[in-house]
PDB file of C-alpha atoms in Angstrom:
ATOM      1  CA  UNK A   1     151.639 100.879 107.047  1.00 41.00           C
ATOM      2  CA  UNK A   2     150.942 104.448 105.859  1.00 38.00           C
ATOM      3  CA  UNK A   3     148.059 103.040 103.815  1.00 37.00           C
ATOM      4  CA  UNK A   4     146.131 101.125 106.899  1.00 40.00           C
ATOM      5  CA  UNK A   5     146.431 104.117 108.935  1.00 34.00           C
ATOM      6  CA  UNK A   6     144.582 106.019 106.172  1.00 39.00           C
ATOM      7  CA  UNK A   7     142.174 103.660 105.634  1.00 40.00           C
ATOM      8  CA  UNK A   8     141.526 103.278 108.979  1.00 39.00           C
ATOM      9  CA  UNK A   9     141.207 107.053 109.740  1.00 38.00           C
ATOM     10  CA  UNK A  10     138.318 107.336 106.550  1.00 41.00           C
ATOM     11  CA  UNK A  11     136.687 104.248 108.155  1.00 40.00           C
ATOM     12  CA  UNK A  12     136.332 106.007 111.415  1.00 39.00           C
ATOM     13  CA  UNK A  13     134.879 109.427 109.815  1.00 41.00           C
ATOM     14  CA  UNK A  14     132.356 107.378 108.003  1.00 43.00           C
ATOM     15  CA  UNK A  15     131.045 105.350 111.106  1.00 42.00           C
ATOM     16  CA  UNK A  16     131.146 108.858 113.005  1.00 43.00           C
ATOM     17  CA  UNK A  17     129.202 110.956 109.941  1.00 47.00           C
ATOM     18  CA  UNK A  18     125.749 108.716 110.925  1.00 49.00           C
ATOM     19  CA  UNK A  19     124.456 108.722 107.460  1.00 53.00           C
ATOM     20  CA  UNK A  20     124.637 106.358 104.549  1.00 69.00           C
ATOM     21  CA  UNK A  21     125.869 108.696 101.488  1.00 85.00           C
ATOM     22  CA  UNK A  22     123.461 105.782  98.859  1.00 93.00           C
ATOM     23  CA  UNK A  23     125.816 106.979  95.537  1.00 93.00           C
ATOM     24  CA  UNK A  24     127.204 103.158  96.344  1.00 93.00           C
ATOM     25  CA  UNK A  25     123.812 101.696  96.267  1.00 94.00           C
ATOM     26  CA  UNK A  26     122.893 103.437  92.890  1.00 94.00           C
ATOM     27  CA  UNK A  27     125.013 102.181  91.474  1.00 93.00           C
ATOM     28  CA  UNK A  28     124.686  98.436  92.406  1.00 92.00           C
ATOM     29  CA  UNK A  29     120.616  99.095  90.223  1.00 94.00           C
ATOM     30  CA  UNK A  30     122.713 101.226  87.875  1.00 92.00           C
ATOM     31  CA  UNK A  31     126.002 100.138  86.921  1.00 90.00           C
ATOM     32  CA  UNK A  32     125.470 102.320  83.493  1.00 90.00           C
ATOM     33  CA  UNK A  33     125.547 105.668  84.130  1.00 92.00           C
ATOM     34  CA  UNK A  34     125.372 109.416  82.501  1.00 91.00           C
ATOM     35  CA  UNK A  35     125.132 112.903  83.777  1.00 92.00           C
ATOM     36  CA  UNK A  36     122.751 113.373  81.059  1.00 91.00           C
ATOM     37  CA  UNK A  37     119.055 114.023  81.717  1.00 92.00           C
ATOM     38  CA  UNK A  38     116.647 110.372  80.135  1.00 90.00           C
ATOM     39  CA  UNK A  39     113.293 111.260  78.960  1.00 91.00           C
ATOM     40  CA  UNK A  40     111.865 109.606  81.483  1.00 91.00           C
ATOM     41  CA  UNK A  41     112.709 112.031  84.271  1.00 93.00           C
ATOM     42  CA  UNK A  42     112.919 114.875  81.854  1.00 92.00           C
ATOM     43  CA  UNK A  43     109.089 114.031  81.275  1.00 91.00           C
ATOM     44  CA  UNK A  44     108.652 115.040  85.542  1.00 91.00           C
ATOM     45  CA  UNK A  45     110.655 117.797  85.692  1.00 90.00           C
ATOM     46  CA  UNK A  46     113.265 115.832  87.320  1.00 90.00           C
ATOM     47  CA  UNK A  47     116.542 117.334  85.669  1.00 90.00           C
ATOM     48  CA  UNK A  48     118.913 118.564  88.572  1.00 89.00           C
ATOM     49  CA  UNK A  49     120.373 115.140  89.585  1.00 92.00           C
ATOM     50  CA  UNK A  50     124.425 114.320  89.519  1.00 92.00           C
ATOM     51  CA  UNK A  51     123.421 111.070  87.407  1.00 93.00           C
ATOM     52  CA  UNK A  52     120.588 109.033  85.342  1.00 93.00           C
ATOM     53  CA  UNK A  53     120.830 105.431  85.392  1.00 91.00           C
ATOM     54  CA  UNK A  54     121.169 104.546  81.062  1.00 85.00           C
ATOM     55  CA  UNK A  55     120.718 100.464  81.378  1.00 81.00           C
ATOM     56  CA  UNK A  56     119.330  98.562  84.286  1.00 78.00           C
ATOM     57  CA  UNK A  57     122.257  96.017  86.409  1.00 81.00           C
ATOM     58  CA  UNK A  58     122.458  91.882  85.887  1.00 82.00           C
ATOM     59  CA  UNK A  59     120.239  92.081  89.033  1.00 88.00           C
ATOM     60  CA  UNK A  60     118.099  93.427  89.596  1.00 92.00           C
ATOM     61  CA  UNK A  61     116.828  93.666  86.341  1.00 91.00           C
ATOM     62  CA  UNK A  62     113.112  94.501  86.967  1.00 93.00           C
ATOM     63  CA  UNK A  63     111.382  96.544  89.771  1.00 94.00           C
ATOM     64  CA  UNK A  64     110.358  94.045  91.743  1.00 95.00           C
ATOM     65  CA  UNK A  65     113.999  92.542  92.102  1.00 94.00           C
ATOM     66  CA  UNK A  66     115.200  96.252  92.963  1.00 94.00           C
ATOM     67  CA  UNK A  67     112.642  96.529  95.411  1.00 95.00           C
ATOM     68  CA  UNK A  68     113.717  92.795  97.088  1.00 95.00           C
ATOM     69  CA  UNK A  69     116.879  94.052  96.460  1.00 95.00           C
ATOM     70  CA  UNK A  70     116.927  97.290  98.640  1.00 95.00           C
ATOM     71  CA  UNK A  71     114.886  95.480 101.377  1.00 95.00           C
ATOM     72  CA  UNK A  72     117.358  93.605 102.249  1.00 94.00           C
ATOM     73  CA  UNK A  73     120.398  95.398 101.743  1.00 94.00           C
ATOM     74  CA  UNK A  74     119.870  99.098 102.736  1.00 94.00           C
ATOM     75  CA  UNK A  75     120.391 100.697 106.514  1.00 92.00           C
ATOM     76  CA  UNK A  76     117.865 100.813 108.687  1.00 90.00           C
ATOM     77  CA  UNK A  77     117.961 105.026 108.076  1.00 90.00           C
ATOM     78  CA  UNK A  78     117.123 104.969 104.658  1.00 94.00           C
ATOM     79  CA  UNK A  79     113.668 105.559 103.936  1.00 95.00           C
ATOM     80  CA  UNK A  80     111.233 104.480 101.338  1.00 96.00           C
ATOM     81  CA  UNK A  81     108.175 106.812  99.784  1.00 96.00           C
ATOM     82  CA  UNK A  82     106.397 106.347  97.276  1.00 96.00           C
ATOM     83  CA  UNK A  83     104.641 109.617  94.940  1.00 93.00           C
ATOM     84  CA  UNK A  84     103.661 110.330  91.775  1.00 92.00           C
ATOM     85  CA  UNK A  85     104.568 113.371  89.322  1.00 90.00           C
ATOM     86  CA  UNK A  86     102.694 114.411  86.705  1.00 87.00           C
ATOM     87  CA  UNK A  87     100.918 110.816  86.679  1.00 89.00           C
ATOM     88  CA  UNK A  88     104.205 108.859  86.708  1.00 92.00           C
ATOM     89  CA  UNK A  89     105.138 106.765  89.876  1.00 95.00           C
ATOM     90  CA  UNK A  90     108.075 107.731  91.505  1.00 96.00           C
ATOM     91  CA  UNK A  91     109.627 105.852  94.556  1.00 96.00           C
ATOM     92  CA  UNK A  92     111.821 107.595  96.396  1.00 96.00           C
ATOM     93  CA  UNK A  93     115.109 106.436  98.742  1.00 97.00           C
ATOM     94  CA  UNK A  94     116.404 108.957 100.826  1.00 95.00           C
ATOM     95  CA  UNK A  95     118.967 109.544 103.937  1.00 93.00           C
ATOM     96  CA  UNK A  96     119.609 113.045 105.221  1.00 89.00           C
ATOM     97  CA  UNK A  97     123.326 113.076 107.074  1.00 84.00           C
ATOM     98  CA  UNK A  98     122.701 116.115 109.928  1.00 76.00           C
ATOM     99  CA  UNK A  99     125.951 117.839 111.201  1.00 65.00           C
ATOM    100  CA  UNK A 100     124.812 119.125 114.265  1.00 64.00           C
ATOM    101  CA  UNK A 101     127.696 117.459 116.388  1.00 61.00           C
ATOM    102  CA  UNK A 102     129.770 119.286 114.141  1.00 58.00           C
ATOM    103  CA  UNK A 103     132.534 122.274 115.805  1.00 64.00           C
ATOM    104  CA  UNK A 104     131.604 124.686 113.055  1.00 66.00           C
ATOM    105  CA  UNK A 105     127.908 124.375 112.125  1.00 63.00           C
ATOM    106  CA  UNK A 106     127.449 123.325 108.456  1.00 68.00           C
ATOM    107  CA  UNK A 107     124.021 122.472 106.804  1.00 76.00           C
ATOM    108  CA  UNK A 108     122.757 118.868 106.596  1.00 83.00           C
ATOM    109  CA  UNK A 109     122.840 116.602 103.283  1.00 88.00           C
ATOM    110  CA  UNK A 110     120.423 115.092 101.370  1.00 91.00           C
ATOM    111  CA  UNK A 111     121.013 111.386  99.369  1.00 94.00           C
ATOM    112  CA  UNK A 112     118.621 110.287  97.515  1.00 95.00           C
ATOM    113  CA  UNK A 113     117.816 107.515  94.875  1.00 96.00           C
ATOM    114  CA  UNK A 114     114.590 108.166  92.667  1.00 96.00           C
ATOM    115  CA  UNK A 115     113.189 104.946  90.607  1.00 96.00           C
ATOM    116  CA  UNK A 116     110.450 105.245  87.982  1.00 95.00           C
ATOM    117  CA  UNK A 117     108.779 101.608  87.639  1.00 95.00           C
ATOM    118  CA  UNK A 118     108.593 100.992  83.898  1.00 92.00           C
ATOM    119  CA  UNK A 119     105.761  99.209  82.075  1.00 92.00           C
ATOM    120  CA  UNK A 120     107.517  96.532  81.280  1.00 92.00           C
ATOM    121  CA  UNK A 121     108.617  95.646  84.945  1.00 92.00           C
ATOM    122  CA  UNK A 122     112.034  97.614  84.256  1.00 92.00           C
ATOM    123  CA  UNK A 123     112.840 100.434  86.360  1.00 94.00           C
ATOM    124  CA  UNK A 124     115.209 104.163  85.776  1.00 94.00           C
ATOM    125  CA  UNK A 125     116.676 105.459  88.203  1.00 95.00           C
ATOM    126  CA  UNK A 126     118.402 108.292  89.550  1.00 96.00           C
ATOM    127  CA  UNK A 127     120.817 109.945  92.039  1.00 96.00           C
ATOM    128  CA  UNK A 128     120.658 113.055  93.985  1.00 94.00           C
ATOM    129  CA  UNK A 129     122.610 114.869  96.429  1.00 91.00           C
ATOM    130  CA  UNK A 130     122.294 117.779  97.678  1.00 88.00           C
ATOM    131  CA  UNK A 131     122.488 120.367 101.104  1.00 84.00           C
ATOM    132  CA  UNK A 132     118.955 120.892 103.064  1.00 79.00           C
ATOM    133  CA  UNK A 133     117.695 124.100 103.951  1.00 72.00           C
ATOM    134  CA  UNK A 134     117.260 124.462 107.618  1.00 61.00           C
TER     135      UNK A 134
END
């Protein structure tokens, strides 16, 4: 019994946070995972993120899949931009989780999931988290 009332009670702080923390969606493109930078987003300058995906998932295997993939499985408050760094496309996933009906104000969150499209129709990608300036 003990157990359902916890899980209940962390069900009911996620539905009330209204943001979708993606570290769960990473890692359905990224079951392989390090904390170590890859070359390809050590090549951008991207080299402060909590993990780097190290082998692409069963599916999606290539870009396109991921990109099917996250179109129909993400929240509607995730949002999708594309950019390019240092001449390398970059697509970008990202949610920010705002605490403003919070009792003691706190600074908002950023998740984010950053894919690099391979030339080979792979993808790397990798996962970010961190607070928002205000």
């Amino acid at each position: 019994m003990k157990k359902i009332v916890i899980a209940a009670l962390l069900c009911i702080v996620a539905f009330s946070a209204k943001a979708t923390a993606l570290f769960p969606f990473f890692v359905d493109i990224a079951p392989n995972y390090e904390e170590v930078v890859t070359p390809e987003f050590e090549a951008i300058g991207l080299t402060n993120a909590l993990c780097y995906s190290t082998t692409t998932s069963y599916y999606p295997q290539t870009f396109e899949q991921l990109e099917s993939f996250y179109k129909d499985v993400l929240p509607d408050d995730v949002l999708r931009e594309e950019d390019e760094i240092n001449g390398t496309k970059i697509v970008i996933y990202s949610c920010i989780q705002n605490f403003n009906d919070d009792t003691i104000r706190t600074s908002s969150k950023l998740y984010a999931i950053m894919v690099i499209p391979m030339p080979d129709g792979s993808f790397r990608a990798a996962y970010i988290e961190g607070e928002v300036e205000e």
